[in-house]
Amino acid sequence: MLEFKQHGDDRGHLVVMEEMEDIPFEIKRIFYIYGSDPDVVRGQHANKKSEFVLINVAGTSKVRVDDGKGNEAIFSLNRPHTGIYLPSLVWKDMYDFSKDSVLLCLASEHYDAKEYIRSYDEFIAYMKKDERE
Ligand code: TYD
């Protein structure tokens, strides 16, 4: 988890993220996810190359991370100054979106559909192959 400094005063709060300082990569892409129902599961993929930082800038959600080697962890994103860093080659599910959830995603790569692994079986096979090499 990443904790960003909150610059707050009587006018409200401000959170800053600078690449290679607060974010451990150069930010090439930004997208955000909102309007997902609470029973929706998003993500459900791994990336061969992209690293991400996810921040619920409004509302809340959860992220389940699976390294394909039997380790799984669940993180709650529930504060606008807290993010999670996701390295490449982890399977991720985002779910439990609150109605007001706005999930900001910073990525280390431009979008390339070819670096997305969207089948869990394929991910597991890819990780086994990765281990052998
Ligand atoms: P998708 O990867 O399914 O979203 P999530 O990770 O939340 O499950 O993306 C939804 C659609 O948006 C899909 O058609 C691909 C497109 N998309 C882009 O064109 N560029 C992007 O950077 C991203 C993340 C998605």
PDB file of C-alpha atoms and ligand atoms in Angstrom:
ATOM      1  CA  MET A   1       0.000   0.000   0.000  1.00  0.00           C
ATOM      2  CA  LEU A   2       1.155   3.551  -0.690  1.00  0.00           C
ATOM      3  CA  GLU A   3       0.335   6.437   1.610  1.00  0.00           C
ATOM      4  CA  PHE A   4       0.328   9.882  -0.019  1.00  0.00           C
ATOM      5  CA  LYS A   5       0.846  13.104   1.862  1.00  0.00           C
ATOM      6  CA  GLN A   6      -2.342  15.076   2.425  1.00  0.00           C
ATOM      7  CA  HIS A   7      -2.008  18.809   2.113  1.00  0.00           C
ATOM      8  CA  GLY A   8      -5.015  19.930   4.076  1.00  0.00           C
ATOM      9  CA  ASP A   9      -6.170  23.251   5.414  1.00  0.00           C
ATOM     10  CA  ASP A  10      -9.513  24.892   6.053  1.00  0.00           C
ATOM     11  CA  ARG A  11     -10.150  24.951   2.276  1.00  0.00           C
ATOM     12  CA  GLY A  12     -10.033  21.137   2.006  1.00  0.00           C
ATOM     13  CA  HIS A  13      -7.480  18.529   0.966  1.00  0.00           C
ATOM     14  CA  LEU A  14      -4.990  18.146  -1.847  1.00  0.00           C
ATOM     15  CA  VAL A  15      -3.020  14.997  -2.668  1.00  0.00           C
ATOM     16  CA  VAL A  16      -0.059  15.031  -5.054  1.00  0.00           C
ATOM     17  CA  MET A  17       1.511  12.104  -6.901  1.00  0.00           C
ATOM     18  CA  GLU A  18       4.710  12.575  -8.852  1.00  0.00           C
ATOM     19  CA  GLU A  19       6.177   9.875 -11.060  1.00  0.00           C
ATOM     20  CA  MET A  20       9.352   8.216  -9.771  1.00  0.00           C
ATOM     21  CA  GLU A  21       8.746   9.881  -6.396  1.00  0.00           C
ATOM     22  CA  ASP A  22       5.351   8.949  -4.966  1.00  0.00           C
ATOM     23  CA  ILE A  23       4.655   6.543  -7.851  1.00  0.00           C
ATOM     24  CA  PRO A  24       7.389   3.947  -8.490  1.00  0.00           C
ATOM     25  CA  PHE A  25       7.288   4.282 -12.302  1.00  0.00           C
ATOM     26  CA  GLU A  26       6.888   6.794 -15.127  1.00  0.00           C
ATOM     27  CA  ILE A  27       3.167   7.386 -15.640  1.00  0.00           C
ATOM     28  CA  LYS A  28       2.241   6.757 -19.288  1.00  0.00           C
ATOM     29  CA  ARG A  29      -1.503   6.254 -18.895  1.00  0.00           C
ATOM     30  CA  ILE A  30      -4.303   7.317 -16.572  1.00  0.00           C
ATOM     31  CA  PHE A  31      -7.846   5.952 -16.527  1.00  0.00           C
ATOM     32  CA  TYR A  32     -10.625   5.820 -13.991  1.00  0.00           C
ATOM     33  CA  ILE A  33     -13.487   3.465 -13.321  1.00  0.00           C
ATOM     34  CA  TYR A  34     -16.850   4.581 -11.945  1.00  0.00           C
ATOM     35  CA  GLY A  35     -20.495   3.551 -12.101  1.00  0.00           C
ATOM     36  CA  SER A  36     -19.762  -0.123 -11.416  1.00  0.00           C
ATOM     37  CA  ASP A  37     -22.477  -1.933  -9.468  1.00  0.00           C
ATOM     38  CA  PRO A  38     -21.493  -3.560  -6.146  1.00  0.00           C
ATOM     39  CA  ASP A  39     -21.876  -7.083  -7.583  1.00  0.00           C
ATOM     40  CA  VAL A  40     -19.606  -6.394 -10.566  1.00  0.00           C
ATOM     41  CA  VAL A  41     -16.108  -7.894 -10.720  1.00  0.00           C
ATOM     42  CA  ARG A  42     -13.699  -5.961 -12.947  1.00  0.00           C
ATOM     43  CA  GLY A  43     -10.083  -6.542 -13.834  1.00  0.00           C
ATOM     44  CA  GLN A  44      -9.844 -10.317 -14.049  1.00  0.00           C
ATOM     45  CA  HIS A  45      -6.606 -10.102 -15.907  1.00  0.00           C
ATOM     46  CA  ALA A  46      -2.839  -9.980 -15.478  1.00  0.00           C
ATOM     47  CA  ASN A  47      -0.447  -7.765 -17.405  1.00  0.00           C
ATOM     48  CA  LYS A  48       2.835  -8.960 -18.827  1.00  0.00           C
ATOM     49  CA  LYS A  49       4.347  -5.482 -18.687  1.00  0.00           C
ATOM     50  CA  SER A  50       2.131  -2.822 -17.089  1.00  0.00           C
ATOM     51  CA  GLU A  51       2.494  -1.849 -13.467  1.00  0.00           C
ATOM     52  CA  PHE A  52      -0.351   0.061 -11.819  1.00  0.00           C
ATOM     53  CA  VAL A  53      -1.197   2.222  -8.854  1.00  0.00           C
ATOM     54  CA  LEU A  54      -4.896   2.206  -7.920  1.00  0.00           C
ATOM     55  CA  ILE A  55      -6.498   4.868  -5.734  1.00  0.00           C
ATOM     56  CA  ASN A  56     -10.155   5.207  -4.792  1.00  0.00           C
ATOM     57  CA  VAL A  57     -10.296   8.990  -5.041  1.00  0.00           C
ATOM     58  CA  ALA A  58     -13.979   8.746  -4.054  1.00  0.00           C
ATOM     59  CA  GLY A  59     -15.924   5.882  -2.489  1.00  0.00           C
ATOM     60  CA  THR A  60     -14.498   2.443  -1.821  1.00  0.00           C
ATOM     61  CA  SER A  61     -13.650  -0.842  -3.510  1.00  0.00           C
ATOM     62  CA  LYS A  62     -11.565  -3.949  -2.914  1.00  0.00           C
ATOM     63  CA  VAL A  63      -8.741  -5.479  -4.924  1.00  0.00           C
ATOM     64  CA  ARG A  64      -7.839  -9.162  -4.814  1.00  0.00           C
ATOM     65  CA  VAL A  65      -4.307  -9.887  -5.974  1.00  0.00           C
ATOM     66  CA  ASP A  66      -3.035 -13.350  -6.880  1.00  0.00           C
ATOM     67  CA  ASP A  67       0.587 -14.028  -7.854  1.00  0.00           C
ATOM     68  CA  GLY A  68      -0.186 -17.303  -9.628  1.00  0.00           C
ATOM     69  CA  LYS A  69       2.017 -19.151  -7.119  1.00  0.00           C
ATOM     70  CA  GLY A  70      -0.636 -19.766  -4.486  1.00  0.00           C
ATOM     71  CA  ASN A  71      -0.436 -16.381  -2.727  1.00  0.00           C
ATOM     72  CA  GLU A  72      -3.519 -14.195  -2.560  1.00  0.00           C
ATOM     73  CA  ALA A  73      -4.176 -10.917  -0.747  1.00  0.00           C
ATOM     74  CA  ILE A  74      -7.172  -8.618  -0.492  1.00  0.00           C
ATOM     75  CA  PHE A  75      -6.781  -4.851  -0.114  1.00  0.00           C
ATOM     76  CA  SER A  76      -9.447  -2.294   0.762  1.00  0.00           C
ATOM     77  CA  LEU A  77      -9.199   0.981  -1.082  1.00  0.00           C
ATOM     78  CA  ASN A  78     -11.113   3.368   1.118  1.00  0.00           C
ATOM     79  CA  ARG A  79      -9.174   6.606   1.425  1.00  0.00           C
ATOM     80  CA  PRO A  80      -8.321   9.150  -1.288  1.00  0.00           C
ATOM     81  CA  HIS A  81      -4.743   9.410  -0.048  1.00  0.00           C
ATOM     82  CA  THR A  82      -4.015   5.662  -0.030  1.00  0.00           C
ATOM     83  CA  GLY A  83      -3.157   3.596  -3.075  1.00  0.00           C
ATOM     84  CA  ILE A  84      -2.015   0.129  -3.947  1.00  0.00           C
ATOM     85  CA  TYR A  85       0.962  -0.639  -6.159  1.00  0.00           C
ATOM     86  CA  LEU A  86       0.464  -3.630  -8.436  1.00  0.00           C
ATOM     87  CA  PRO A  87       3.552  -4.987 -10.195  1.00  0.00           C
ATOM     88  CA  SER A  88       3.305  -6.733 -13.549  1.00  0.00           C
ATOM     89  CA  LEU A  89       2.367 -10.423 -13.648  1.00  0.00           C
ATOM     90  CA  VAL A  90      -0.228 -10.488 -10.897  1.00  0.00           C
ATOM     91  CA  TRP A  91      -3.848 -11.485 -11.424  1.00  0.00           C
ATOM     92  CA  LYS A  92      -6.222  -8.793 -10.148  1.00  0.00           C
ATOM     93  CA  ASP A  93      -9.935  -8.549  -9.444  1.00  0.00           C
ATOM     94  CA  MET A  94     -11.620  -5.293  -8.427  1.00  0.00           C
ATOM     95  CA  TYR A  95     -14.996  -5.636  -6.729  1.00  0.00           C
ATOM     96  CA  ASP A  96     -17.297  -4.406  -3.918  1.00  0.00           C
ATOM     97  CA  PHE A  97     -17.594  -0.985  -5.554  1.00  0.00           C
ATOM     98  CA  SER A  98     -19.548   1.557  -3.536  1.00  0.00           C
ATOM     99  CA  LYS A  99     -22.105   3.571  -5.512  1.00  0.00           C
ATOM    100  CA  ASP A 100     -19.852   6.646  -5.383  1.00  0.00           C
ATOM    101  CA  SER A 101     -16.637   4.750  -6.198  1.00  0.00           C
ATOM    102  CA  VAL A 102     -14.198   6.472  -8.540  1.00  0.00           C
ATOM    103  CA  LEU A 103     -11.150   4.240  -8.945  1.00  0.00           C
ATOM    104  CA  LEU A 104      -8.193   6.096 -10.383  1.00  0.00           C
ATOM    105  CA  CYS A 105      -5.611   3.897 -12.145  1.00  0.00           C
ATOM    106  CA  LEU A 106      -2.100   5.040 -13.056  1.00  0.00           C
ATOM    107  CA  ALA A 107      -0.198   2.782 -15.432  1.00  0.00           C
ATOM    108  CA  SER A 108       3.434   2.451 -16.459  1.00  0.00           C
ATOM    109  CA  GLU A 109       2.626   1.583 -20.104  1.00  0.00           C
ATOM    110  CA  HIS A 110       0.439   2.757 -22.943  1.00  0.00           C
ATOM    111  CA  TYR A 111      -2.548   0.538 -23.621  1.00  0.00           C
ATOM    112  CA  ASP A 112      -1.662  -2.620 -25.517  1.00  0.00           C
ATOM    113  CA  ALA A 113      -4.333  -5.329 -25.496  1.00  0.00           C
ATOM    114  CA  LYS A 114      -1.620  -7.911 -26.343  1.00  0.00           C
ATOM    115  CA  GLU A 115       0.044  -7.592 -22.946  1.00  0.00           C
ATOM    116  CA  TYR A 116      -3.190  -8.436 -21.116  1.00  0.00           C
ATOM    117  CA  ILE A 117      -3.686 -12.068 -20.047  1.00  0.00           C
ATOM    118  CA  ARG A 118      -7.452 -12.465 -19.678  1.00  0.00           C
ATOM    119  CA  SER A 119      -7.668 -16.194 -18.992  1.00  0.00           C
ATOM    120  CA  TYR A 120      -6.753 -17.367 -15.478  1.00  0.00           C
ATOM    121  CA  ASP A 121      -5.605 -20.765 -16.802  1.00  0.00           C
ATOM    122  CA  GLU A 122      -3.364 -19.012 -19.291  1.00  0.00           C
ATOM    123  CA  PHE A 123      -1.951 -16.846 -16.477  1.00  0.00           C
ATOM    124  CA  ILE A 124      -1.125 -19.902 -14.357  1.00  0.00           C
ATOM    125  CA  ALA A 125       0.517 -21.594 -17.364  1.00  0.00           C
ATOM    126  CA  TYR A 126       2.449 -18.390 -18.147  1.00  0.00           C
ATOM    127  CA  MET A 127       3.743 -18.165 -14.546  1.00  0.00           C
ATOM    128  CA  LYS A 128       4.859 -21.823 -14.614  1.00  0.00           C
ATOM    129  CA  LYS A 129       6.718 -21.172 -17.859  1.00  0.00           C
ATOM    130  CA  ASP A 130       8.207 -17.960 -16.381  1.00  0.00           C
ATOM    131  CA  GLU A 131       9.552 -19.991 -13.420  1.00  0.00           C
ATOM    132  CA  ARG A 132      11.222 -22.537 -15.727  1.00  0.00           C
ATOM    133  CA  GLU A 133      13.022 -19.865 -17.757  1.00  0.00           C
TER     134      GLU A 133
HETATM  135  P1  TYD B   1     -11.112  -3.583 -19.198  1.00  0.00           P
HETATM  136  O1  TYD B   1      -9.662  -3.942 -19.279  1.00  0.00           O
HETATM  137  O2  TYD B   1     -12.104  -4.669 -19.452  1.00  0.00           O
HETATM  138  O3  TYD B   1     -11.430  -2.892 -17.795  1.00  0.00           O
HETATM  139  P2  TYD B   1     -11.172  -3.488 -16.319  1.00  0.00           P
HETATM  140  O4  TYD B   1      -9.694  -3.596 -16.132  1.00  0.00           O
HETATM  141  O5  TYD B   1     -11.761  -2.505 -15.375  1.00  0.00           O
HETATM  142  O6  TYD B   1     -11.867  -4.813 -16.216  1.00  0.00           O
HETATM  143  O7  TYD B   1     -11.379  -2.378 -20.208  1.00  0.00           O
HETATM  144  C1  TYD B   1     -12.659  -1.976 -20.612  1.00  0.00           C
HETATM  145  C2  TYD B   1     -12.591  -1.492 -22.041  1.00  0.00           C
HETATM  146  O8  TYD B   1     -11.787  -0.330 -22.138  1.00  0.00           O
HETATM  147  C3  TYD B   1     -12.019  -2.513 -22.992  1.00  0.00           C
HETATM  148  O9  TYD B   1     -12.767  -2.462 -24.193  1.00  0.00           O
HETATM  149  C4  TYD B   1     -10.619  -2.030 -23.271  1.00  0.00           C
HETATM  150  C5  TYD B   1     -10.740  -0.544 -23.080  1.00  0.00           C
HETATM  151  N1  TYD B   1      -9.516   0.071 -22.556  1.00  0.00           N
HETATM  152  C6  TYD B   1      -8.761   0.896 -23.381  1.00  0.00           C
HETATM  153  O10 TYD B   1      -9.077   1.113 -24.566  1.00  0.00           O
HETATM  154  N2  TYD B   1      -7.639   1.472 -22.877  1.00  0.00           N
HETATM  155  C7  TYD B   1      -7.246   1.269 -21.586  1.00  0.00           C
HETATM  156  O11 TYD B   1      -6.208   1.839 -21.152  1.00  0.00           O
HETATM  157  C8  TYD B   1      -8.034   0.416 -20.746  1.00  0.00           C
HETATM  158  C9  TYD B   1      -7.629   0.158 -19.325  1.00  0.00           C
HETATM  159  C10 TYD B   1      -9.159  -0.152 -21.273  1.00  0.00           C
END
